[in-house]
Coordinates of N, CA, C and O in Angstrom, one line a residue:
X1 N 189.0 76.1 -38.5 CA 188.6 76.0 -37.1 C 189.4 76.9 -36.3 O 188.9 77.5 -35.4
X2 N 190.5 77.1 -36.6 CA 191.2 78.2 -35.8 C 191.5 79.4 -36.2 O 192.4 80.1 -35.8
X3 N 190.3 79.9 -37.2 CA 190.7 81.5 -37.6 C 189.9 82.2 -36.8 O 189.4 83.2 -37.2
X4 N 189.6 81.7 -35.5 CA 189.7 82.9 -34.3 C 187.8 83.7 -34.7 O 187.3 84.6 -34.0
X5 N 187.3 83.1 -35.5 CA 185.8 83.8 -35.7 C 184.7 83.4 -35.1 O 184.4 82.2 -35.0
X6 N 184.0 84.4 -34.7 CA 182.9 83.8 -33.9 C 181.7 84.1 -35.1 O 181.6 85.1 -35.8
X7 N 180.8 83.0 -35.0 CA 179.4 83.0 -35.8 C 179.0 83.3 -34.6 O 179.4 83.0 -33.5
X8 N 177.7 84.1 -35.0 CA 176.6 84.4 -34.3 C 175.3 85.0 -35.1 O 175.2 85.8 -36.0
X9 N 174.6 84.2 -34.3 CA 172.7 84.4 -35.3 C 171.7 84.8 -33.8 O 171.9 84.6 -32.6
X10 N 170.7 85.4 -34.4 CA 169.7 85.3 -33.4 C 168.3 85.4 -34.1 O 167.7 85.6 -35.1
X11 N 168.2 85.0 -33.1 CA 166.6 84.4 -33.5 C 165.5 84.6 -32.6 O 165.7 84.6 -31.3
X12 N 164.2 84.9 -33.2 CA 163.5 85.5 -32.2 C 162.8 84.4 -31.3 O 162.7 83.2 -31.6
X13 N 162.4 84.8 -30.3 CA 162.2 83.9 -29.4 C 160.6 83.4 -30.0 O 160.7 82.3 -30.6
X14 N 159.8 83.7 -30.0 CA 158.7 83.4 -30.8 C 158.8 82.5 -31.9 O 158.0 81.5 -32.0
X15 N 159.8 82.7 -33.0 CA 160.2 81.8 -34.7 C 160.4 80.6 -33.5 O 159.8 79.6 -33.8
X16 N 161.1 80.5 -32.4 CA 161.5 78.9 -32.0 C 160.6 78.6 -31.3 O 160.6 77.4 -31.2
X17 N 159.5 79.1 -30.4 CA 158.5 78.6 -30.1 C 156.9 78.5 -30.5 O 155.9 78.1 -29.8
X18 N 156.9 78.8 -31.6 CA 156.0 78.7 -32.7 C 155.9 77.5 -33.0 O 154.8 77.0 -33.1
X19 N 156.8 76.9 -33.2 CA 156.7 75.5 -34.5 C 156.7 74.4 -32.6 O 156.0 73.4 -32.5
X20 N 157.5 74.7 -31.7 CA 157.2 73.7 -30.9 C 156.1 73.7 -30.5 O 155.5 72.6 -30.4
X21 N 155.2 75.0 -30.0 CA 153.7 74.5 -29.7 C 153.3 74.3 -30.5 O 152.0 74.5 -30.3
X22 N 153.6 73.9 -31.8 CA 152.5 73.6 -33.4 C 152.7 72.0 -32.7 O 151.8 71.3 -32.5
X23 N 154.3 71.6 -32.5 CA 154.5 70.5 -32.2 C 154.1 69.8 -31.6 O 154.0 68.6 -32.0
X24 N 153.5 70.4 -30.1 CA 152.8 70.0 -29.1 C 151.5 70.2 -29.5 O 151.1 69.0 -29.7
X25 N 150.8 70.9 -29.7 CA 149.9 70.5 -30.3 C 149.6 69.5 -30.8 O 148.8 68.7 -30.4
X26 N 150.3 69.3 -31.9 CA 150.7 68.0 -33.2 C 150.4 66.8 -32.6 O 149.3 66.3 -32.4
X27 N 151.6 66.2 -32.1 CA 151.2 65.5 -30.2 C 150.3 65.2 -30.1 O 149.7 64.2 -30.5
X28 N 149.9 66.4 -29.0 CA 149.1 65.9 -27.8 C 147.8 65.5 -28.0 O 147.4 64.5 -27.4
X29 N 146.8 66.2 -29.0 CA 145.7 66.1 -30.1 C 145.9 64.7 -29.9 O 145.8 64.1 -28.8
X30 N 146.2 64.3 -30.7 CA 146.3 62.6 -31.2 C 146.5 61.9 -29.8 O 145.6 61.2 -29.4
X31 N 147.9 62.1 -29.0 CA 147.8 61.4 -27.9 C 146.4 61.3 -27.1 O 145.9 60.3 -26.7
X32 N 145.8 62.6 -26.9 CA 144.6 62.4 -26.1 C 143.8 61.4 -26.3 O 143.5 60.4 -25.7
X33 N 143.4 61.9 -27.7 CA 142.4 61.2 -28.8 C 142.8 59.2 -28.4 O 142.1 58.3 -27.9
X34 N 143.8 59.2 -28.8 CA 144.3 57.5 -28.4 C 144.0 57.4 -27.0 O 143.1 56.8 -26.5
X35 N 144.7 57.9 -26.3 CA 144.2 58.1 -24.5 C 142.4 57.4 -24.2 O 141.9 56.4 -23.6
X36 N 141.7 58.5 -25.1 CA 140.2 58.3 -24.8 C 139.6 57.2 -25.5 O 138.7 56.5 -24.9
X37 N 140.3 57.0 -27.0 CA 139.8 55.7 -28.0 C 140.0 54.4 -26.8 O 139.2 53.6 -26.1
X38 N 141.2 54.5 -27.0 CA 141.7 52.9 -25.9 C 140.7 53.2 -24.3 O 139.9 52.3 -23.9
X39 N 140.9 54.2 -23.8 CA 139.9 54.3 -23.0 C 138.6 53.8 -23.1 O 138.3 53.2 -22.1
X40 N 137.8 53.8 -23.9 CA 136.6 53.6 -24.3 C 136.5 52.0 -24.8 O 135.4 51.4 -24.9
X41 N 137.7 51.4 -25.2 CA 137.3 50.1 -25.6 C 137.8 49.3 -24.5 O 137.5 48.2 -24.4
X42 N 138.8 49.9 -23.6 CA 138.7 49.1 -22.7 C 137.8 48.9 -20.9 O 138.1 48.3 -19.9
X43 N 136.9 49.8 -21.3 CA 135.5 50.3 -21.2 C 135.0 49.1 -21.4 O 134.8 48.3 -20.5
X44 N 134.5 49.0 -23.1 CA 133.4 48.2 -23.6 C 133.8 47.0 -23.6 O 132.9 46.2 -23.9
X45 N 135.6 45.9 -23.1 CA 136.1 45.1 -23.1 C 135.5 44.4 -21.8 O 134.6 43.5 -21.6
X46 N 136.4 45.3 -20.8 CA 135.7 45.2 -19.8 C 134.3 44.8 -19.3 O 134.2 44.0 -18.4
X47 N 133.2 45.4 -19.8 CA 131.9 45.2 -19.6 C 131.6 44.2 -20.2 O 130.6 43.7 -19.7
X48 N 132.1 43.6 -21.2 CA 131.7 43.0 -22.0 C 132.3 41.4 -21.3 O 131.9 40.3 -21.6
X49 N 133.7 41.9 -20.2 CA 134.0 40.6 -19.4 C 133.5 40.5 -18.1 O 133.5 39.5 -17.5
X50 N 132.9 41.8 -17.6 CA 132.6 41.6 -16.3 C 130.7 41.8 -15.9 O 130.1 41.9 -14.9
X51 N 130.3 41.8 -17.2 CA 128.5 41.6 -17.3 C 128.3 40.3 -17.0 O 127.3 40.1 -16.2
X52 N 129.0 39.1 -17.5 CA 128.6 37.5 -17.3 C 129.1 37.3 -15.7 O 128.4 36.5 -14.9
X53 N 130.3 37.9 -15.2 CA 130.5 37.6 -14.0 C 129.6 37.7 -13.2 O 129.2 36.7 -12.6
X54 N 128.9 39.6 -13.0 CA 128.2 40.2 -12.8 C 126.7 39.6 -12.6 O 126.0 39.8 -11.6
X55 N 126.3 38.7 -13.8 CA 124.9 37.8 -14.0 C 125.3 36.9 -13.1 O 124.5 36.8 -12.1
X56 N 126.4 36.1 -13.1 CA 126.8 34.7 -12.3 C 126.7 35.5 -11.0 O 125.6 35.2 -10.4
X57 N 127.5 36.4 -10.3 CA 127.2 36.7 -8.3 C 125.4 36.6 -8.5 O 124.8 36.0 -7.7
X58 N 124.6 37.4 -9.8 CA 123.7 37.3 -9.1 C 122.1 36.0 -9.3 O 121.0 36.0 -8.8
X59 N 122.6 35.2 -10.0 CA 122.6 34.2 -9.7 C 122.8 33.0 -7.9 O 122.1 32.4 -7.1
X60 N 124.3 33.2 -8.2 CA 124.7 32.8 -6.7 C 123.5 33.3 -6.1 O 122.5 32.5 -5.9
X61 N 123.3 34.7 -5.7 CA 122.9 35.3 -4.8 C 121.2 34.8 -5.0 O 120.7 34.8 -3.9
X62 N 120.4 34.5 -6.0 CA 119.3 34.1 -5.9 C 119.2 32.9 -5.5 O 118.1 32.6 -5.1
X63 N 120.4 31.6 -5.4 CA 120.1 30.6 -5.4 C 120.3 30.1 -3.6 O 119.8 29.1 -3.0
X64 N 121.4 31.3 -3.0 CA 121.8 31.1 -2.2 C 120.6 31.2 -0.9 O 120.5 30.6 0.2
X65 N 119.4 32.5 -1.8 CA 118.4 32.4 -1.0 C 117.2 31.4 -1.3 O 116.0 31.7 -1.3
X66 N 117.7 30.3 -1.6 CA 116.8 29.5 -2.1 C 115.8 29.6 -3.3 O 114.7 29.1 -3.3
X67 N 116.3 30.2 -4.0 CA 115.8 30.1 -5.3 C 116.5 29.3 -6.6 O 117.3 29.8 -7.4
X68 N 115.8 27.5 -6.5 CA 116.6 27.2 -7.3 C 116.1 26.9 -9.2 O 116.4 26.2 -10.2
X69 N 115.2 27.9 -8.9 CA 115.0 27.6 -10.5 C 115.8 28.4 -11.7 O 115.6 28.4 -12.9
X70 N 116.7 29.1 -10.9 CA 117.6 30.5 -11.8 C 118.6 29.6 -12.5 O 119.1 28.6 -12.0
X71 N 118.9 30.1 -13.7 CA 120.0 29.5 -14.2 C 121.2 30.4 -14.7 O 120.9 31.3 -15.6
X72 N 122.4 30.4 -14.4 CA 123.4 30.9 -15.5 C 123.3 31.1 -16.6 O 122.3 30.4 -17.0
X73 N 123.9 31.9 -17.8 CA 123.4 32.3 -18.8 C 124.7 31.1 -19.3 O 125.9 31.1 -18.8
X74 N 124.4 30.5 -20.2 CA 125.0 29.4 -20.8 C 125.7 29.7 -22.3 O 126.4 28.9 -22.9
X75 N 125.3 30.9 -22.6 CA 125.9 31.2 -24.1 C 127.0 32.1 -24.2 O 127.2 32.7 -25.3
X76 N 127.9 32.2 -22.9 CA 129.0 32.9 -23.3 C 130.4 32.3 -23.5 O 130.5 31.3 -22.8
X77 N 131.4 32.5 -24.3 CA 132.2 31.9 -24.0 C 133.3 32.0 -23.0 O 133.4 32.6 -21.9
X78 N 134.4 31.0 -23.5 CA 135.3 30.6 -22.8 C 134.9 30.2 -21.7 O 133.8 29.6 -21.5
X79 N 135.8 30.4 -20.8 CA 136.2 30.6 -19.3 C 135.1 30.4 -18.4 O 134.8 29.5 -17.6
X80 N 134.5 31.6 -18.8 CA 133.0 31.8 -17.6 C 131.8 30.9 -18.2 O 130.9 30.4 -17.5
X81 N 131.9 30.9 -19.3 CA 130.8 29.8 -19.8 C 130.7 28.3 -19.9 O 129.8 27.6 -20.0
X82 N 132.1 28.1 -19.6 CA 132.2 27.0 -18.8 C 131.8 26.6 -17.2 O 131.2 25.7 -16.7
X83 N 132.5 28.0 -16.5 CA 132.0 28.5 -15.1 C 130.8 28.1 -14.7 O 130.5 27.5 -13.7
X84 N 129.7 28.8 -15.8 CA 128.6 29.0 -15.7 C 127.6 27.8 -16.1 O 126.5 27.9 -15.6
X85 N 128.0 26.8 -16.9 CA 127.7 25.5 -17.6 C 127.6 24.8 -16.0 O 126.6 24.4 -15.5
X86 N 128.9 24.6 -15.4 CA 129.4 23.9 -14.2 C 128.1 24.4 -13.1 O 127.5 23.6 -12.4
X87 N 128.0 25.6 -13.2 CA 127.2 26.3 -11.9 C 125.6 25.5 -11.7 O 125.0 25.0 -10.8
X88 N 125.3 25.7 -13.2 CA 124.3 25.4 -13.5 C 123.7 23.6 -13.2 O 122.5 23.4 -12.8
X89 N 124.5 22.5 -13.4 CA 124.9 21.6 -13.0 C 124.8 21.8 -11.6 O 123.8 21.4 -10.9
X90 N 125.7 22.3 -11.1 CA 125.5 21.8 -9.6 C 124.0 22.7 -8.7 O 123.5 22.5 -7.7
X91 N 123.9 23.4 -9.7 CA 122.3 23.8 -9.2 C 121.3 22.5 -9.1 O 120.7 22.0 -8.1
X92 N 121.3 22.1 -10.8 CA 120.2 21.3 -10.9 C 120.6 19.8 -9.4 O 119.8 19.4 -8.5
X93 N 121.4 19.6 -9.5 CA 122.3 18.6 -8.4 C 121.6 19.1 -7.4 O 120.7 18.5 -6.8
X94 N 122.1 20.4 -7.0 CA 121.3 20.7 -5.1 C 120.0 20.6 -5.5 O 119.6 20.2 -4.4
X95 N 118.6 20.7 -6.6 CA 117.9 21.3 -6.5 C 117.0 19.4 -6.6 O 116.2 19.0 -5.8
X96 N 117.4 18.9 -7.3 CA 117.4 17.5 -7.3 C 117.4 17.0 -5.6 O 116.3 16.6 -5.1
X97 N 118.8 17.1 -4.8 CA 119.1 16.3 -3.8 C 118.0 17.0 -2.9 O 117.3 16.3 -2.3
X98 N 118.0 18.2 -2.8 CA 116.6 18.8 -2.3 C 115.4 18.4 -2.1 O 114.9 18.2 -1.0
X99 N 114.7 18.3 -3.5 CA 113.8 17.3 -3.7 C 113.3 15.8 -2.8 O 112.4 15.5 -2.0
X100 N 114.3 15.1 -3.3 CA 114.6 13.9 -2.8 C 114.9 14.1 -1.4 O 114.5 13.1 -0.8
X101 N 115.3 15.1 -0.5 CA 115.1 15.6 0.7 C 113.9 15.6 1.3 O 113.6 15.0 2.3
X102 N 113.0 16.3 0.5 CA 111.9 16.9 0.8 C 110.8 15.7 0.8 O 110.0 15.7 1.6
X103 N 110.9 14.7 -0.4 CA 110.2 13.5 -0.2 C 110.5 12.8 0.7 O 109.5 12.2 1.2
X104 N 111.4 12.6 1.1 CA 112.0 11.5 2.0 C 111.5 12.1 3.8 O 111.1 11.3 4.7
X105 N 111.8 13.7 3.8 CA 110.7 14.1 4.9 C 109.4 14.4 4.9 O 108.9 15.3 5.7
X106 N 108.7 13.8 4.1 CA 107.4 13.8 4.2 C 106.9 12.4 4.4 O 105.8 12.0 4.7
X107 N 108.1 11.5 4.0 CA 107.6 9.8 3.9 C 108.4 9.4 5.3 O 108.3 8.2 5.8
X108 N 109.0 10.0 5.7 CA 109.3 10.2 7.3 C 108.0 10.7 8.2 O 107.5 10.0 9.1
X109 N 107.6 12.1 7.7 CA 106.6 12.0 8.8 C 105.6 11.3 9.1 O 104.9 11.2 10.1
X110 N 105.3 10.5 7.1 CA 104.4 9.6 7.4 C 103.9 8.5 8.3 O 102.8 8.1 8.8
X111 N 105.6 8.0 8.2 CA 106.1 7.0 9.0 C 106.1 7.5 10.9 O 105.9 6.6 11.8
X112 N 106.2 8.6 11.3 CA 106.1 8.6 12.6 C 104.8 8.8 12.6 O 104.2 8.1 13.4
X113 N 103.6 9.9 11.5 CA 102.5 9.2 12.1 C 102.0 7.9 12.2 O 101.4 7.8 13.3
X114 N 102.0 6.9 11.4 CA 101.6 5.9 11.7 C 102.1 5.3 12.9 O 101.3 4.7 13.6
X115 N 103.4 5.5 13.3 CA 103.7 5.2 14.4 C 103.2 5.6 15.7 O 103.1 4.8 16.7
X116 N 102.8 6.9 15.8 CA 102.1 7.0 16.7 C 100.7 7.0 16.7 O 100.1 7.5 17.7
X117 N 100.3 6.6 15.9 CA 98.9 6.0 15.4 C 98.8 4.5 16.3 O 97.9 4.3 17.1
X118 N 99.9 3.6 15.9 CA 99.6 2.4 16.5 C 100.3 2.6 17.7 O 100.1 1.6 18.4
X119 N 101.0 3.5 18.3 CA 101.6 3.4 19.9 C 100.4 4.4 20.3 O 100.7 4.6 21.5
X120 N 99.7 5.0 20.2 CA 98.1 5.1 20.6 C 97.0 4.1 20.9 O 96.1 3.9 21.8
X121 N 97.4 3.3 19.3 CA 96.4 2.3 20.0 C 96.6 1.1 20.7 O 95.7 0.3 21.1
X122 N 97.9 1.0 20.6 CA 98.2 -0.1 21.7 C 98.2 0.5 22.8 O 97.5 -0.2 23.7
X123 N 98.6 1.4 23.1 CA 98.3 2.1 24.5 C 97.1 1.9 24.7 O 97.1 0.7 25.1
X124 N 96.2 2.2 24.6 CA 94.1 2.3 24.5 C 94.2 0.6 24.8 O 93.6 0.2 25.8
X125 N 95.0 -0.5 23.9 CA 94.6 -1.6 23.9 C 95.0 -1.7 25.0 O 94.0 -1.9 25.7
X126 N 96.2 -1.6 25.9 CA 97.0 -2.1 26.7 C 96.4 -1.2 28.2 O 96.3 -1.7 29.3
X127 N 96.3 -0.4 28.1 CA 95.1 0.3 29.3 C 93.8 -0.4 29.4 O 93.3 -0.7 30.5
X128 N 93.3 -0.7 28.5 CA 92.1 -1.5 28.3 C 92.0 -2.7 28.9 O 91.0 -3.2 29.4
X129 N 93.5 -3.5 28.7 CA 93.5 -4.7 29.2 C 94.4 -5.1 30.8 O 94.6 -6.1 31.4
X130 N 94.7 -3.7 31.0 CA 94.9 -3.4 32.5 C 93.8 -3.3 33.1 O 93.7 -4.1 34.0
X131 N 92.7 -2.4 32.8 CA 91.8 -2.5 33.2 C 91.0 -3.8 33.5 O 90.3 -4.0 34.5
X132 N 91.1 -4.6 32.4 CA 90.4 -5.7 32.4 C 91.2 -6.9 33.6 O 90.8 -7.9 34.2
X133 N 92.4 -6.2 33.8 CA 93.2 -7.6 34.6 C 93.1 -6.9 36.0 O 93.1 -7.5 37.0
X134 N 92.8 -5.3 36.0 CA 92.0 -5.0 37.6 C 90.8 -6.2 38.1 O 90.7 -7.0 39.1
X135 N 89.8 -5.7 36.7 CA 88.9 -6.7 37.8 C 88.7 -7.7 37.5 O 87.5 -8.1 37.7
X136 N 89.7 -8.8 36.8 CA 89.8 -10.2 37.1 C 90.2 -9.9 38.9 O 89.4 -10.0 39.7
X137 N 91.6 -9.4 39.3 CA 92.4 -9.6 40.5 C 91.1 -9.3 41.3 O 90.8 -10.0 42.2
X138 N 90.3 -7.9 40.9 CA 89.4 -7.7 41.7 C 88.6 -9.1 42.4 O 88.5 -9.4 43.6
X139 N 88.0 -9.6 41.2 CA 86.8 -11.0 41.1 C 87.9 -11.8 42.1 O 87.5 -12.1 43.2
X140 N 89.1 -12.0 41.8 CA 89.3 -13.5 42.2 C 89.7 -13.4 43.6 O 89.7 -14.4 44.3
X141 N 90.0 -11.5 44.5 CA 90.7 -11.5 45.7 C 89.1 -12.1 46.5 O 89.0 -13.0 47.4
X142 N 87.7 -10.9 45.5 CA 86.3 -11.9 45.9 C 86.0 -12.9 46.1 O 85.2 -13.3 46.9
X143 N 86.9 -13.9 45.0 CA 86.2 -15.7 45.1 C 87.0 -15.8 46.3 O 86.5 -16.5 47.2
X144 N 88.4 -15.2 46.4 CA 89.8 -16.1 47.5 C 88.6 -15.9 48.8 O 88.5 -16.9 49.6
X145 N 87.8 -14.6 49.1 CA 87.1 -14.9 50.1 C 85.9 -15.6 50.6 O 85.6 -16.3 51.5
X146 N 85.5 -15.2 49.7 CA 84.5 -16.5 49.4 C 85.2 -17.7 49.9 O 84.9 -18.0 51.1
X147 N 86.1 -18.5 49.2 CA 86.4 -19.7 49.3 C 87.0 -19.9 51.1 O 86.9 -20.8 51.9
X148 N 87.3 -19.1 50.9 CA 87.9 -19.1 52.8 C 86.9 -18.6 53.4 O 87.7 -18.3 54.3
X149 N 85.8 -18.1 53.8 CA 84.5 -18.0 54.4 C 83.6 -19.6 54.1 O 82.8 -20.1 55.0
X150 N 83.9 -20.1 52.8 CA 83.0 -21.2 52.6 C 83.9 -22.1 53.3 O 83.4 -22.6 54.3
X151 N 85.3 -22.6 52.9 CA 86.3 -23.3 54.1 C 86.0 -23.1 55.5 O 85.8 -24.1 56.1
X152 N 86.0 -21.8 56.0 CA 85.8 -21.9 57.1 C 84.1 -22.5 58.0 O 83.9 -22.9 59.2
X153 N 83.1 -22.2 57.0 CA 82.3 -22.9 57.3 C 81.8 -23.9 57.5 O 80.9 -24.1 58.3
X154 N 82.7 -24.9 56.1 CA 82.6 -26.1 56.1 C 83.5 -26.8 57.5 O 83.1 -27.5 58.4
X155 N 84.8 -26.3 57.3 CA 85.3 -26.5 58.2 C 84.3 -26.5 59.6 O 83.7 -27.5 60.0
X156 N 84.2 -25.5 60.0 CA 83.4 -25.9 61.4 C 82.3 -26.9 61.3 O 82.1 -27.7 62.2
X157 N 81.5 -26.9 60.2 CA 79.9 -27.6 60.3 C 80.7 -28.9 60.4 O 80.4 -29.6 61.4
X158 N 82.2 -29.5 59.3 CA 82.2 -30.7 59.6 C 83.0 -31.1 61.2 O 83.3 -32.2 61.6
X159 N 83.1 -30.4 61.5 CA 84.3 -30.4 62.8 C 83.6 -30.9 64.2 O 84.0 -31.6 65.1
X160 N 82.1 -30.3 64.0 CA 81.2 -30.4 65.3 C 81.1 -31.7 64.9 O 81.9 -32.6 65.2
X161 N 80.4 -31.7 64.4 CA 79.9 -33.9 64.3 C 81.1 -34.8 64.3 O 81.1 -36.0 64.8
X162 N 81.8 -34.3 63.9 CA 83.2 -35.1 63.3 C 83.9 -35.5 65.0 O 84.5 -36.5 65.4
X163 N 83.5 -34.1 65.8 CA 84.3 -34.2 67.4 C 83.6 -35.5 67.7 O 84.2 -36.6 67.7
X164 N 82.1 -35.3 67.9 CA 81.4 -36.1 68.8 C 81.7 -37.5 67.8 O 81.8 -38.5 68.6
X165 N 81.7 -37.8 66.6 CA 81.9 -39.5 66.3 C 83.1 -39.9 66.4 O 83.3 -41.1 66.2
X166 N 84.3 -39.2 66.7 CA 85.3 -39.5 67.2 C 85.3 -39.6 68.4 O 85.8 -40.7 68.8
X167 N 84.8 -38.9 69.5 CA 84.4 -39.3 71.1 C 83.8 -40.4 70.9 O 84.0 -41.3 71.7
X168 N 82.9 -40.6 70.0 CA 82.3 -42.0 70.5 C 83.2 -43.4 69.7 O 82.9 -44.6 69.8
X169 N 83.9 -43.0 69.1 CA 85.1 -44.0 68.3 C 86.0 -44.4 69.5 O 86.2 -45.6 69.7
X170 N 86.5 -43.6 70.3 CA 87.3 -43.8 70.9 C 86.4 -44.1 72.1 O 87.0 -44.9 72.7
X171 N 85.7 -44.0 72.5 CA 84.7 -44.8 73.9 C 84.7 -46.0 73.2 O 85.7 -46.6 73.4
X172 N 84.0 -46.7 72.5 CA 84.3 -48.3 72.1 C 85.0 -48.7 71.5 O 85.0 -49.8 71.1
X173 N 85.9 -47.8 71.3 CA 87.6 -48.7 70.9 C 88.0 -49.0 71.8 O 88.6 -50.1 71.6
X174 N 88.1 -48.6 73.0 CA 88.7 -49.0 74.7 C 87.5 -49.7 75.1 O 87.4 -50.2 76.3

């Protein structure tokens, strides 16, 4: 170590960059290649997790506009096929309570028409028998006069004879 000598080599600049772009090459080849492979399956992963989602919004979206005969696709697993099992369920549930909605307003309007069926014709009945209680009042304000024209006449006819056999009651009572 201390006999004062210096080594020295040289080397062409090319001999040491030769084998490292062989290197990089060597590399990067393969890296890409994995880069694009994993790329590509997590690609096909992907699609393959966000196609059932994808079905399910459009689902929602048919049912939301009232269309309840759509169903979730029921044969996927896990997670979302449980999701989608669940969805489907509370479809048939809204599409059911719907129903039963829909019957119940039509046995509703049944029920108000009949109702106004018979508050028509009680009305008809009840105008009818207003009418009828006009001209009883009518007839009887007639008889009331009548009877007080016939009062009053009786009255007088008996009144005249009645004076004079009372004047003469009282001339031979005294």
């Amino acid at each position: 170590p201390n006999t004062g000598w210096y080594v020295a080599s040289s080397v062409y600049e090319e001999e040491i960059e030769a084998p490292v772009k062989r290197f990089v090459c060597l590399l990067s080849m393969p890296a890409i290649a994995t880069i694009v492979i994993l790329g590509f399956i997590l690609f096909i992963l992907l699609r393959k997790l966000l196609n059932p989602i994808k079905a399910l919004c459009v689902v929602c979206d048919r049912v939301r506009n009232g269309d309840f005969s759509v169903r979730a696709r029921g044969d996927v697993g896990g997670e979302i096929g449980f999701l989608a099992g669940q969805f489907n369920r509370m479809i048939n549930s809204i599409a059911l309570l719907r129903e039963n909605d829909k019957k119940k307003t039509e046995e509703l309007e049944k029920l108000n028409q009949g109702l106004e069926d018979l508050v028509d014709e009680r009305t008809k009945e009840l105008e009818q028998k207003a009418l009828e209680l006009e001209k009883a009042v009518s007839h009887l304000k007639e008889l009331d006069k009548m009877k007080s024209a016939f009062l009053s006449s009786v009255s007088h006819e008996l009144r005249t004879p009645l004076t004079s056999i009372l004047g003469f009651a009282k001339l031979i009572y005294k």
